[in-house]
Amino acid sequence: MKRTRAINLDRMRKTRSGHAVKPLALAIATTTLVACSSKEEAVIYRDVNQCIEQNPSKEAACQAAYQEALKKAQDTGPKYNSRSDCEVDFGVNNCSPYNNSGHSWFMPAMAGFMLANLIDRNNYRSAPLYTSYSYGSPAYGHWTTVDGNVYGSSRSYGSVRVDNDAFKSKPKVTRTISRGGFGSTVSAKSSWGGSSRSSSRSSWGG
């Protein structure tokens, strides 16, 4: 007997219209949940004082998270050879010299930080945020991460949905970025659809 004759056509019809649909629906639902879970809630704060004001019982966690964000900014933020190059991207008087391990750079000031899971002091996550005061920069008036992802207007604070990799460790930056380079990165990522296409590695890292 040929194998085709052994196929139960009635069972196949039931599979298309009956119970076998459920596993497919479950698979779709599971995929949807995974896609949704790729984002998480975070809160944007201007500085440590704002964090403490809104979470008076979490002062120590706010302090620790803020210091962690500062350290990440120093290690992974964009670095420039000159103040003028930095100010093209971030605005006049918004860049400062920074020296580390024999290197000397100019870096933008951390304008804010985002914080997730503050209620668990052993599992909170923080990350630095920048904004630009240079009208010609694509980062002007926006919250941006060290690798150029955008998370809304820099006039807004409070809850925001971020990609899970927003808090992942970024490579230390030891190379300088060219004039206008950060703005170009922000512009490119925005054209991809914003932070939904974020990368854990910046174009100037290494």
Short mmCIF file of C-alpha atoms in Angstrom, two decimals:
data_model
loop_
_atom_site.label_atom_id
_atom_site.label_comp_id
_atom_site.label_asym_id
_atom_site.label_seq_id
_atom_site.Cartn_x
_atom_site.Cartn_y
_atom_site.Cartn_z
CA MET A 1 0.00 0.00 0.00
CA LYS A 2 1.28 3.44 -0.91
CA ARG A 3 1.87 5.86 1.99
CA THR A 4 -0.62 8.37 0.55
CA ARG A 5 -3.47 5.91 0.97
CA ALA A 6 -2.78 5.64 4.69
CA ILE A 7 -3.51 9.31 5.29
CA ASN A 8 -6.77 9.90 7.15
CA LEU A 9 -8.35 12.76 5.21
CA ASP A 10 -11.12 13.24 7.79
CA ARG A 11 -8.49 13.79 10.48
CA MET A 12 -6.69 16.32 8.29
CA ARG A 13 -9.92 18.27 7.82
CA LYS A 14 -10.51 18.31 11.58
CA THR A 15 -6.98 19.48 12.11
CA ARG A 16 -7.62 22.52 9.94
CA SER A 17 -10.92 23.44 11.53
CA GLY A 18 -10.77 21.95 15.00
CA HIS A 19 -8.49 21.31 17.93
CA ALA A 20 -5.16 21.50 16.10
CA VAL A 21 -5.61 25.24 15.66
CA LYS A 22 -5.03 25.76 19.37
CA PRO A 23 -1.31 24.91 19.39
CA LEU A 24 -0.84 27.33 16.48
CA ALA A 25 -2.72 30.05 18.31
CA LEU A 26 -0.66 29.34 21.40
CA ALA A 27 2.55 29.62 19.43
CA ILE A 28 1.46 32.96 17.99
CA ALA A 29 0.47 34.21 21.41
CA THR A 30 3.82 33.09 22.85
CA THR A 31 5.69 34.87 20.08
CA THR A 32 3.66 38.01 20.72
CA LEU A 33 4.45 37.89 24.43
CA VAL A 34 8.17 37.50 23.71
CA ALA A 35 8.04 40.48 21.37
CA CYS A 36 6.23 42.58 23.97
CA SER A 37 8.65 41.53 26.69
CA SER A 38 11.55 42.99 24.68
CA LYS A 39 10.66 46.31 26.31
CA GLU A 40 10.49 47.30 29.94
CA GLU A 41 9.42 50.21 32.08
CA ALA A 42 12.03 52.73 33.20
CA VAL A 43 11.84 56.16 34.80
CA ILE A 44 13.79 59.20 33.63
CA TYR A 45 15.14 61.55 36.28
CA ARG A 46 16.88 64.88 35.88
CA ASP A 47 19.32 64.18 38.72
CA VAL A 48 19.69 62.31 41.98
CA ASN A 49 17.66 64.91 43.89
CA GLN A 50 14.61 64.37 41.71
CA CYS A 51 14.93 60.62 42.21
CA ILE A 52 15.05 61.05 45.99
CA GLU A 53 12.13 63.49 46.01
CA GLN A 54 9.96 60.98 44.22
CA ASN A 55 11.27 57.99 46.18
CA PRO A 56 12.05 59.28 49.69
CA SER A 57 12.40 55.78 51.12
CA LYS A 58 14.93 54.82 48.41
CA GLU A 59 17.54 57.53 48.93
CA ALA A 60 20.48 55.11 49.09
CA ALA A 61 19.36 53.33 45.92
CA CYS A 62 18.92 56.66 44.10
CA GLN A 63 22.42 57.73 45.12
CA ALA A 64 23.95 54.43 44.02
CA ALA A 65 22.06 54.39 40.72
CA TYR A 66 23.10 57.96 39.94
CA GLN A 67 26.77 57.23 40.64
CA GLU A 68 26.52 54.12 38.48
CA ALA A 69 25.10 56.17 35.61
CA LEU A 70 27.91 58.74 35.97
CA LYS A 71 30.50 55.98 35.80
CA LYS A 72 28.90 54.51 32.69
CA ALA A 73 28.88 57.96 31.09
CA GLN A 74 32.58 58.39 31.78
CA ASP A 75 33.46 54.95 30.44
CA THR A 76 31.14 54.59 27.46
CA GLY A 77 30.05 58.11 26.49
CA PRO A 78 31.20 59.93 23.33
CA LYS A 79 34.63 61.55 23.56
CA TYR A 80 36.08 64.35 21.45
CA ASN A 81 39.53 65.77 20.77
CA SER A 82 38.40 69.35 21.30
CA ARG A 83 35.73 71.26 23.15
CA SER A 84 34.48 72.86 19.93
CA ASP A 85 33.92 69.45 18.31
CA CYS A 86 31.94 68.32 21.33
CA GLU A 87 29.88 71.51 21.40
CA VAL A 88 28.81 71.03 17.77
CA ASP A 89 26.90 67.95 18.92
CA PHE A 90 25.85 69.02 22.41
CA GLY A 91 25.84 72.81 22.61
CA VAL A 92 27.97 75.62 24.02
CA ASN A 93 29.08 75.19 27.64
CA ASN A 94 27.76 71.63 27.71
CA CYS A 95 31.14 69.88 27.40
CA SER A 96 33.95 69.42 29.90
CA PRO A 97 37.51 68.02 29.87
CA TYR A 98 37.94 64.49 31.13
CA ASN A 99 41.22 62.72 31.88
CA ASN A 100 41.69 59.01 32.47
CA SER A 101 44.64 56.63 32.24
CA GLY A 102 46.79 59.15 30.43
CA HIS A 103 44.07 60.10 27.96
CA SER A 104 42.50 63.54 27.73
CA TRP A 105 39.14 64.15 26.08
CA PHE A 106 36.14 66.45 26.05
CA MET A 107 32.82 64.89 26.95
CA PRO A 108 29.19 66.07 27.14
CA ALA A 109 27.63 66.54 30.55
CA MET A 110 25.21 63.84 31.67
CA ALA A 111 21.83 65.58 31.50
CA GLY A 112 19.79 62.91 33.25
CA PHE A 113 19.58 59.20 33.87
CA MET A 114 17.04 56.43 33.54
CA LEU A 115 16.38 53.87 36.20
CA ALA A 116 14.54 50.55 36.18
CA ASN A 117 13.39 48.29 38.99
CA LEU A 118 14.19 50.70 41.80
CA ILE A 119 12.00 48.72 44.21
CA ASP A 120 14.61 45.95 44.23
CA ARG A 121 17.85 47.45 45.53
CA ASN A 122 19.75 44.33 44.47
CA ASN A 123 18.47 44.38 40.91
CA TYR A 124 18.01 48.02 39.88
CA ARG A 125 19.51 49.16 36.58
CA SER A 126 20.55 52.65 35.55
CA ALA A 127 21.95 54.30 32.44
CA PRO A 128 23.12 57.83 31.59
CA LEU A 129 21.19 60.15 29.29
CA TYR A 130 22.33 63.13 27.26
CA THR A 131 20.56 65.94 25.50
CA SER A 132 21.80 68.47 22.98
CA TYR A 133 21.43 72.24 23.17
CA SER A 134 22.78 72.68 19.65
CA TYR A 135 19.98 73.59 17.23
CA GLY A 136 21.76 71.90 14.33
CA SER A 137 22.07 68.52 16.05
CA PRO A 138 19.55 65.71 15.48
CA ALA A 139 19.86 65.10 19.24
CA TYR A 140 18.57 68.60 20.04
CA GLY A 141 15.80 68.50 22.64
CA HIS A 142 15.81 64.70 22.97
CA TRP A 143 16.94 62.21 25.57
CA THR A 144 19.68 60.07 24.03
CA THR A 145 21.70 57.15 25.37
CA VAL A 146 25.46 56.80 25.05
CA ASP A 147 25.02 54.91 21.78
CA GLY A 148 22.59 57.38 20.22
CA ASN A 149 19.18 55.86 20.88
CA VAL A 150 16.39 58.38 21.46
CA TYR A 151 13.84 58.14 24.27
CA GLY A 152 11.53 61.12 23.97
CA SER A 153 11.72 64.83 24.65
CA SER A 154 14.29 66.07 27.15
CA ARG A 155 11.55 68.29 28.59
CA SER A 156 9.77 65.21 29.86
CA TYR A 157 10.52 63.11 32.91
CA GLY A 158 8.83 60.04 34.31
CA SER A 159 7.98 56.63 32.87
CA VAL A 160 9.22 55.50 29.49
CA ARG A 161 9.30 52.18 27.62
CA VAL A 162 12.85 51.16 26.76
CA ASP A 163 14.51 48.24 25.03
CA ASN A 164 15.92 45.58 27.34
CA ASP A 165 19.41 46.23 26.03
CA ALA A 166 19.21 49.87 27.14
CA PHE A 167 20.81 48.76 30.40
CA LYS A 168 23.25 46.23 29.02
CA SER A 169 26.95 46.88 29.47
CA LYS A 170 28.48 48.88 26.64
CA PRO A 171 32.12 48.67 25.54
CA LYS A 172 34.50 51.22 27.00
CA VAL A 173 35.22 54.04 24.58
CA THR A 174 38.87 54.93 24.08
CA ARG A 175 38.66 56.49 20.62
CA THR A 176 37.44 59.99 19.89
CA ILE A 177 34.45 60.76 17.71
CA SER A 178 34.56 63.27 14.88
CA ARG A 179 32.72 66.60 14.87
CA GLY A 180 29.01 65.98 14.34
CA GLY A 181 29.48 62.21 14.69
CA PHE A 182 27.06 61.72 17.56
CA GLY A 183 24.33 63.65 15.77
CA SER A 184 24.86 61.49 12.70
CA THR A 185 24.43 58.35 14.80
CA VAL A 186 21.21 59.70 16.33
CA SER A 187 19.90 60.62 12.89
CA ALA A 188 20.72 57.19 11.46
CA LYS A 189 19.08 55.31 14.32
CA SER A 190 16.01 57.53 14.11
CA SER A 191 15.67 56.67 10.43
CA TRP A 192 15.70 52.98 11.36
CA GLY A 193 12.70 53.54 13.57
CA GLY A 194 14.23 54.93 16.74
CA SER A 195 15.33 52.86 19.68
CA SER A 196 13.54 49.77 18.40
CA ARG A 197 16.58 49.09 16.28
CA SER A 198 19.09 49.93 18.97
CA SER A 199 22.59 48.55 18.97
CA SER A 200 24.66 47.67 21.99
CA ARG A 201 27.77 49.02 20.28
CA SER A 202 28.25 52.61 19.21
CA SER A 203 29.93 53.61 15.98
CA TRP A 204 32.82 55.20 17.88
CA GLY A 205 33.40 52.58 20.58
CA GLY A 206 36.51 50.51 20.98
#
